[in-house]
Short mmCIF file of C-alpha atoms in Angstrom, two decimals:
data_model
loop_
_atom_site.label_atom_id
_atom_site.label_comp_id
_atom_site.label_asym_id
_atom_site.label_seq_id
_atom_site.Cartn_x
_atom_site.Cartn_y
_atom_site.Cartn_z
CA MET A 1 92.36 133.09 113.67
CA LYS A 2 94.27 130.06 114.96
CA THR A 3 96.68 128.92 112.24
CA MET A 4 98.80 125.81 111.73
CA VAL A 5 101.79 126.13 109.42
CA THR A 6 102.71 122.66 108.18
CA LEU A 7 105.58 121.38 106.06
CA VAL A 8 104.54 119.15 103.16
CA SER A 9 106.04 115.87 101.98
CA THR A 10 104.22 112.95 100.33
CA GLN A 11 103.06 111.72 103.76
CA LYS A 12 99.61 112.96 104.73
CA ILE A 13 99.11 111.42 108.17
CA PRO A 14 101.35 113.91 110.08
CA VAL A 15 99.29 116.80 108.66
CA ILE A 16 96.02 115.15 109.70
CA LEU A 17 97.33 114.39 113.19
CA GLY A 18 98.64 117.95 113.41
CA TYR A 19 95.15 119.21 112.57
CA HIS A 20 93.63 117.11 115.36
CA HIS A 21 96.26 118.43 117.81
CA VAL A 22 95.88 122.15 117.01
CA LYS A 23 92.25 122.32 115.82
CA PRO A 24 93.13 125.33 113.64
CA GLN A 25 90.80 127.60 111.71
CA LYS A 26 93.38 127.88 108.94
CA ILE A 27 96.18 125.66 107.60
CA VAL A 28 99.16 127.08 105.73
CA PHE A 29 101.01 124.50 103.62
CA VAL A 30 104.73 125.05 103.00
CA LEU A 31 105.74 123.06 99.92
CA ALA A 32 107.91 122.83 96.83
CA LYS A 33 106.23 123.82 93.57
CA ASN A 34 106.07 120.25 92.40
CA ASN A 35 103.00 118.39 91.11
CA VAL A 36 103.50 115.53 93.55
CA PHE A 37 103.36 117.84 96.58
CA ILE A 38 100.60 119.98 95.07
CA ASP A 39 98.48 116.83 94.57
CA THR A 40 99.25 115.76 98.14
CA VAL A 41 97.97 119.09 99.44
CA GLU A 42 94.81 118.87 97.34
CA GLN A 43 94.05 115.40 98.72
CA ILE A 44 94.54 116.66 102.28
CA ILE A 45 92.28 119.65 101.62
CA THR A 46 89.57 117.42 100.14
CA TYR A 47 89.72 115.18 103.21
CA LEU A 48 89.75 118.00 105.79
CA LYS A 49 86.87 119.86 104.14
CA LYS A 50 84.67 116.87 104.97
CA ILE A 51 85.63 117.25 108.63
CA ASP A 52 85.49 121.05 108.80
CA PRO A 53 83.86 122.82 105.82
CA LYS A 54 84.81 126.24 107.28
CA LEU A 55 88.52 125.47 107.46
CA LYS A 56 90.65 127.90 105.40
CA PHE A 57 93.82 127.07 103.46
CA GLU A 58 96.86 128.85 102.06
CA LYS A 59 99.97 127.67 100.19
CA LEU A 60 103.52 129.01 100.56
CA TYR A 61 105.88 127.80 97.82
CA VAL A 62 109.59 127.47 98.63
CA ASP A 63 112.75 125.87 97.30
CA PRO A 64 112.99 122.89 99.70
CA TYR A 65 116.81 122.99 99.74
CA LEU A 66 117.42 126.72 100.25
CA PHE A 67 117.58 127.73 103.91
CA GLN A 68 117.59 131.50 103.42
CA GLU A 69 114.70 131.53 100.94
CA THR A 70 112.47 129.26 103.05
CA THR A 71 113.26 131.18 106.24
CA SER A 72 112.54 134.50 104.53
CA THR A 73 109.19 133.24 103.19
CA LEU A 74 108.15 132.07 106.65
CA ASN A 75 109.29 135.31 108.32
CA LYS A 76 107.24 137.37 105.84
CA PHE A 77 104.20 135.26 106.62
CA LEU A 78 104.70 135.71 110.38
CA ASN A 79 105.15 139.47 110.01
CA LYS A 80 101.82 139.70 108.18
CA ASN A 81 100.10 137.64 110.85
CA GLN A 82 101.51 139.14 114.05
CA ASN A 83 99.48 138.72 117.25
CA LYS A 84 97.55 135.79 115.75
CA PRO A 85 97.86 132.36 117.41
CA CYS A 86 100.13 130.21 115.24
CA TYR A 87 101.66 126.73 115.48
CA PHE A 88 104.35 125.16 113.32
CA ASN A 89 104.13 121.46 112.42
CA LEU A 90 107.75 120.47 111.71
CA THR A 91 107.04 116.87 110.68
CA GLY A 92 107.04 116.95 106.86
CA GLY A 93 109.18 118.49 104.15
CA THR A 94 112.93 118.22 103.65
CA LYS A 95 115.46 118.48 106.48
CA MET A 96 116.37 121.96 105.22
CA MET A 97 112.70 123.00 105.37
CA ALA A 98 112.48 121.69 108.94
CA ILE A 99 115.61 123.65 109.97
CA SER A 100 114.24 126.80 108.33
CA ALA A 101 110.84 126.40 110.02
CA PHE A 102 112.45 125.74 113.40
CA HIS A 103 114.61 128.86 113.02
CA ALA A 104 111.69 131.07 111.95
CA ALA A 105 109.44 129.77 114.74
CA LYS A 106 112.16 130.14 117.36
CA THR A 107 112.94 133.69 116.24
CA GLY A 108 109.27 134.62 116.18
CA ASN A 109 108.55 132.94 119.52
CA ILE A 110 106.06 130.59 117.84
CA ASP A 111 105.02 127.27 119.38
CA MET A 112 106.01 124.26 117.29
CA PHE A 113 105.59 120.50 117.43
CA TYR A 114 106.68 117.25 115.78
CA VAL A 115 104.35 114.29 115.14
CA ASP A 116 106.19 111.18 116.35
CA THR A 117 103.86 108.42 115.10
CA GLU A 118 106.34 105.64 115.89
CA ASN A 119 106.14 106.44 119.59
CA LYS A 120 102.51 107.64 119.46
CA ARG A 121 103.20 111.17 120.71
CA TYR A 122 103.41 114.84 119.84
CA ILE A 123 106.73 116.46 120.79
CA ILE A 124 105.98 120.05 121.77
CA PHE A 125 108.60 122.81 121.55
CA ASP A 126 107.58 126.08 123.22
CA ASP A 127 109.51 128.96 124.76
CA GLN A 128 109.71 127.21 128.10
CA GLU A 129 110.55 123.55 127.55
CA GLU A 130 110.21 120.46 125.41
CA LYS A 131 107.34 118.16 126.40
CA THR A 132 105.31 115.30 124.95
CA ILE A 133 101.60 114.63 124.59
CA PRO A 134 100.24 111.18 123.62
CA ILE A 135 98.47 110.84 120.27
CA THR A 136 94.93 109.69 121.04
CA VAL A 137 93.43 110.06 117.56
CA LYS A 138 92.17 106.75 116.13
CA LEU A 139 91.73 106.88 112.37
CA THR A 140 89.39 104.40 110.70
CA VAL A 141 90.21 102.27 107.66
CA ASN A 142 87.79 104.35 105.57
CA GLU A 143 89.42 107.61 106.66
CA MET A 144 92.95 106.48 105.82
CA ILE A 145 91.91 105.05 102.46
CA GLU A 146 89.85 108.09 101.48
CA LEU A 147 92.82 110.27 102.40
CA GLU A 148 94.70 108.56 99.54
CA GLY A 149 91.88 109.23 97.08
CA ALA A 150 90.61 105.64 97.15
CA LEU A 151 87.21 104.24 98.08
CA ILE A 152 85.99 100.97 99.59
CA GLU A 153 83.48 99.75 97.04
CA LYS A 154 82.40 96.79 99.17
CA SER A 155 83.57 94.48 101.95
CA LEU A 156 82.31 91.41 103.81
CA THR A 157 82.90 92.89 107.27
CA GLU A 158 79.24 93.09 108.27
CA TYR A 159 78.55 89.60 106.92
CA TYR A 160 81.50 88.10 108.80
CA GLU A 161 80.25 89.78 111.96
CA THR A 162 76.71 88.44 111.79
CA ASP A 163 76.76 84.94 110.23
CA GLN A 164 77.62 82.51 113.03
CA ARG A 165 77.65 79.53 110.63
CA LEU A 166 81.12 80.59 109.56
CA LEU A 167 82.54 79.46 112.89
CA HIS A 168 81.72 75.88 111.89
CA LEU A 169 83.81 76.28 108.75
CA VAL A 170 86.78 77.41 110.83
CA GLN A 171 86.56 74.24 112.93
CA LEU A 172 86.51 72.13 109.77
CA TYR A 173 89.39 74.10 108.28
CA LEU A 174 91.59 73.79 111.38
CA LYS A 175 90.92 70.21 112.41
CA HIS A 176 90.54 68.45 109.05
CA HIS A 177 92.55 70.66 106.74
CA SER A 178 93.50 68.10 104.06
CA ASP A 179 89.93 66.81 103.79
CA TRP A 180 88.68 70.37 103.62
CA GLU A 181 91.12 71.37 100.87
CA GLU A 182 90.01 68.45 98.69
CA THR A 183 86.32 69.07 99.42
CA SER A 184 86.59 72.79 98.65
CA ARG A 185 88.25 72.00 95.31
CA TYR A 186 85.59 69.37 94.57
CA LEU A 187 82.83 71.91 95.34
CA GLN A 188 84.51 74.51 93.18
CA LEU A 189 84.85 72.23 90.16
CA THR A 190 81.43 70.57 90.36
CA SER A 191 79.46 73.79 90.89
CA LYS A 192 81.09 75.92 88.19
CA GLU A 193 78.13 75.86 85.79
CA SER A 194 75.45 75.88 88.50
CA ASN A 195 73.81 78.39 90.79
CA LEU A 196 73.05 76.89 94.21
CA LYS A 197 71.70 73.46 93.23
CA VAL A 198 74.22 70.91 91.98
CA ALA A 199 73.91 67.37 90.59
CA THR A 200 77.23 65.72 89.84
CA PHE A 201 79.38 62.61 90.05
CA ASP A 202 81.08 61.67 93.31
CA TYR A 203 84.50 62.44 91.87
CA ILE A 204 86.02 64.81 89.32
CA THR A 205 89.42 64.73 87.64
CA LEU A 206 91.40 67.74 86.50
CA HIS A 207 94.95 67.57 85.09
CA THR A 208 95.42 64.00 86.38
CA GLN A 209 94.36 65.07 89.89
CA THR A 210 91.17 63.45 91.23
CA TYR A 211 88.95 65.15 93.83
CA ARG A 212 86.37 62.96 95.59
CA TYR A 213 83.14 63.39 97.49
CA LYS A 214 83.84 62.95 101.21
CA ASP A 215 80.75 61.78 103.02
CA ALA A 216 81.75 62.92 106.53
CA VAL A 217 82.62 66.45 105.40
CA PHE A 218 79.42 66.84 103.36
CA LYS A 219 77.27 65.59 106.24
CA TYR A 220 78.98 68.08 108.55
CA LEU A 221 78.21 70.92 106.11
CA ARG A 222 74.58 69.78 105.92
CA GLU A 223 74.30 69.48 109.71
CA LYS A 224 75.61 73.04 110.17
CA GLN A 225 73.18 74.36 107.52
CA LEU A 226 75.89 75.39 105.09
CA LEU A 227 74.28 73.00 102.61
CA THR A 228 70.46 72.93 102.71
CA LYS A 229 70.02 69.66 100.79
CA LEU A 230 72.24 66.63 100.38
CA SER A 231 71.64 63.21 98.87
CA LYS A 232 73.77 60.50 97.26
CA SER A 233 72.77 57.49 95.20
CA ALA A 234 75.35 55.23 93.59
CA THR A 235 77.85 57.64 91.99
CA ILE A 236 75.57 60.69 91.82
CA VAL A 237 75.65 63.48 94.43
CA ASN A 238 72.97 66.18 94.79
CA TYR A 239 73.60 69.14 97.04
CA THR A 240 72.41 72.74 97.46
CA PHE A 241 74.39 75.65 98.88
CA ALA A 242 72.64 77.64 101.62
CA ASP A 243 73.13 80.92 99.75
CA GLU A 244 75.52 82.72 97.39
CA LYS A 245 77.82 84.01 100.13
CA ILE A 246 78.18 80.57 101.67
CA LYS A 247 78.89 79.16 98.22
CA HIS A 248 81.68 81.71 97.75
CA LEU A 249 83.25 80.74 101.08
CA LEU A 250 83.02 77.02 100.40
CA VAL A 251 84.59 77.15 96.95
CA THR A 252 87.28 79.75 97.78
CA GLN A 253 89.91 78.13 99.96
CA GLY A 254 91.47 81.37 101.20
CA SER A 255 88.15 82.82 102.41
CA ILE A 256 87.94 80.70 105.54
CA LEU A 257 91.52 81.51 106.46
CA GLU A 258 90.64 85.16 105.89
CA TYR A 259 87.68 84.83 108.28
CA TYR A 260 89.83 83.06 110.87
CA VAL A 261 92.63 85.64 110.76
CA TYR A 262 90.05 88.44 110.96
CA ASN A 263 88.56 86.97 114.13
CA SER A 264 92.01 86.31 115.61
CA ILE A 265 92.96 89.99 115.21
CA LYS A 266 89.70 91.02 116.85
CA LYS A 267 90.29 88.60 119.71
CA MET A 268 93.79 90.02 120.33
CA GLY A 269 92.32 93.52 120.37
CA LYS A 270 95.30 95.29 118.81
CA TYR A 271 93.39 97.29 116.25
CA ASN A 272 91.35 100.49 116.09
CA ASP A 273 89.25 99.62 113.04
CA ILE A 274 89.17 96.61 110.74
CA GLN A 275 87.68 95.67 107.35
CA VAL A 276 87.75 92.27 105.67
CA SER A 277 87.50 91.07 102.05
CA VAL A 278 87.81 94.60 100.74
CA ASN A 279 87.33 95.79 97.13
CA LEU A 280 89.16 99.08 96.57
CA ILE A 281 88.53 101.65 93.84
CA TRP A 282 91.49 103.92 93.06
CA ASP A 283 91.43 107.65 92.28
CA TYR A 284 87.71 107.90 92.91
CA ASP A 285 85.93 110.97 91.51
CA GLU A 286 82.23 110.49 90.92
CA GLU A 287 82.07 113.40 88.48
CA GLN A 288 84.90 112.18 86.24
CA GLN A 289 84.41 108.48 85.57
CA LYS A 290 81.80 105.78 85.33
CA ILE A 291 82.03 103.37 88.25
CA GLU A 292 82.99 100.46 85.95
CA ASP A 293 85.99 102.38 84.57
CA TYR A 294 87.97 102.54 87.81
CA VAL A 295 91.07 100.50 88.63
CA ARG A 296 90.35 98.03 91.42
CA ASN A 297 92.27 95.87 93.90
CA GLU A 298 91.19 93.26 96.41
CA ILE A 299 92.76 93.18 99.87
CA ASP A 300 91.87 90.38 102.29
CA ILE A 301 92.18 92.28 105.58
CA ILE A 302 92.94 95.93 106.33
CA PHE A 303 93.07 97.36 109.83
CA THR A 304 94.31 100.47 111.58
CA TYR A 305 96.30 100.61 114.79
CA ASN A 306 98.02 103.68 116.23
CA CYS A 307 97.39 105.69 113.04
CA GLN A 308 99.06 103.11 110.81
CA LEU A 309 97.40 100.97 108.18
CA TYR A 310 98.06 97.22 108.05
CA CYS A 311 97.28 94.84 105.21
CA ILE A 312 97.11 91.05 105.44
CA SER A 313 96.95 88.76 102.45
CA CYS A 314 95.64 85.28 103.23
CA LYS A 315 96.84 82.48 100.95
CA SER A 316 95.74 78.87 101.25
CA GLY A 317 95.80 75.73 99.14
CA LYS A 318 98.73 74.92 96.88
CA ILE A 319 101.01 77.95 96.52
CA SER A 320 104.31 78.01 94.69
CA ALA A 321 107.27 80.22 95.49
CA SER A 322 106.56 81.95 92.18
CA ASP A 323 103.00 82.74 93.33
CA ILE A 324 104.31 84.28 96.56
CA GLY A 325 106.75 86.40 94.62
CA LYS A 326 103.93 87.73 92.44
CA PHE A 327 101.62 88.70 95.25
CA SER A 328 104.47 90.25 97.27
CA THR A 329 105.17 92.57 94.34
CA GLU A 330 101.48 93.43 94.12
CA ILE A 331 101.10 94.11 97.82
CA GLU A 332 104.19 96.31 97.84
CA ALA A 333 102.70 98.40 95.02
CA ILE A 334 99.43 98.74 96.96
CA SER A 335 101.32 99.82 100.08
CA GLU A 336 103.10 102.57 98.16
CA LYS A 337 99.73 103.86 97.01
CA LEU A 338 98.09 103.57 100.42
CA GLY A 339 100.50 105.65 102.42
CA GLY A 340 104.16 104.69 102.28
CA LYS A 341 105.64 104.34 105.72
CA TYR A 342 102.21 104.51 107.36
CA PHE A 343 101.27 101.25 105.67
CA ASN A 344 102.49 97.82 106.82
CA ASN A 345 102.36 94.56 104.88
CA SER A 346 101.86 91.03 106.15
CA ALA A 347 101.36 87.86 104.14
CA ILE A 348 99.75 84.91 105.89
CA ILE A 349 100.46 81.50 104.35
CA VAL A 350 98.70 78.56 105.98
CA THR A 351 99.84 75.36 104.38
CA PRO A 352 102.75 73.11 105.25
CA LYS A 353 103.11 72.29 101.54
CA VAL A 354 104.95 75.52 100.71
CA THR A 355 108.70 75.33 101.21
CA ILE A 356 109.95 78.66 102.55
CA THR A 357 113.46 78.92 101.15
CA LYS A 358 116.12 81.42 102.19
CA ALA A 359 115.88 83.04 98.75
CA LEU A 360 112.11 83.44 99.18
CA ARG A 361 112.50 85.03 102.61
CA ASN A 362 115.14 87.39 101.22
CA ARG A 363 112.73 88.36 98.47
CA MET A 364 110.01 89.09 101.01
CA GLU A 365 112.41 91.27 102.99
CA HIS A 366 113.26 93.15 99.81
CA HIS A 367 109.57 93.93 99.34
CA GLU A 368 109.21 94.67 103.08
CA VAL A 369 106.51 92.01 103.30
CA GLN A 370 106.38 89.84 106.41
CA LEU A 371 105.86 86.17 105.60
CA PHE A 372 104.23 83.82 108.11
CA GLN A 373 103.75 80.09 107.71
CA ALA A 374 101.69 78.20 110.23
CA THR A 375 100.13 74.78 110.66
CA PRO A 376 96.32 74.71 110.46
CA TYR A 377 96.09 71.94 113.03
CA ARG A 378 96.44 74.12 116.08
CA ASP A 379 95.54 77.62 117.24
CA TRP A 380 98.45 79.71 115.91
CA GLU A 381 97.20 83.26 116.55
#
C-alpha cells in the first residue's frame, strides 16, 4: 500500500498538493495533539474523501518540539511498515518536526519531498540526488473554499458570462463616470419602493445633495435595452428596468466595476478559475444547521492562480478613508479564514475623489491588503 506521511500545520494546501504528487492509498498525518491541528486534519480528510472514497488515514501524535520523541515515533511507524512504498511530505509542521522527519526518512532510505508553492515546484529528495518537478495541479475556487469548510451559496459568474448588455454599462462607466455615478444614485433612490416599474420626479434630494435625471444617460440605457420603457413629461419620469439583475447592477455602483475587473482578469489570462459576486457560507454542515443560520460574507471577486487564492474587493462611489479601513479589516479576517498564506488580498478603488494618504497606505500594508486607485477614464487593467 503506497503511503504518504505528511507533517501537519494549519496550512492544508501542501497536504493536498502532496496527495496529487504521490497518489497514495493511505495518508499518515503527523501532528501535535491540539484541537486546531486535529480540526485541520478532519477538514483535509473530508475533502480528500470526496476525491478518493477508498483512501485510508492514520494519525501519529507527537510533541512538535521534541526531536527524539518525534523521530522515535516515525521510526516505529517505518519498522511496522517495512517493504511498503512510503513518501515523506516535509512541508508542514514545526521546524523540529521537519528535522525529525528528514532524519527518520534519511535513515530509513525513504523518499521525501517539499512542496514549494512560491516557485510552483516539488523538491524531491531521494537516495541519489535532489531534483525538482513542476506543480501542475490547478485547484478551483470551489475546491479551495470547500477545503476550509465553507460553501459558495451563490455567485453571478454565469450571468456575467452570458449577458452581453453588461458591456454597454462598462462603456458608460468608463467614459462618463461622473454622469453615471449621479444617475446610479438617482436610480437607487427613486426605485427603492418599486419593483421594475418606476414613476418619479426628475430630481431627488437627500441630505442637501440633489440627484437629477440625465436625459442622455437614460436614453443610452433604453437604447441598449437595460431599460425597457422610458418616458418623460414635464417633471415626471417613467422608466422600467429590464429585469431584477439589471436593476441590481444599475443601482449598485460597485457592481459595474466588479464586472469590469472580472473581465480584465479574464483578458489577462493569469488565473486558473474565477468566481464573481460570491456569497460565502461559513462552517457548512447540512446536518447541523438550517441554511438561514449560517454566517455569511460577500466577496466581489475570487480567483485561483498557481494554487493560491486571490480576493478583490471593488469599491466605487464616494469612499472615505474610514470606510477603507473598515473593509481592509474585514478582508484580512476573511483571508485568515480562507487559507492564511495561500490567500492574497487586493482592494480596487476606482474614484479620484478618495485621497490616499501615507497613513492610509501604511494601514493597508499592516493588513497586508494591496490598495489600487485608478482613473475610470482610461483602460487601466
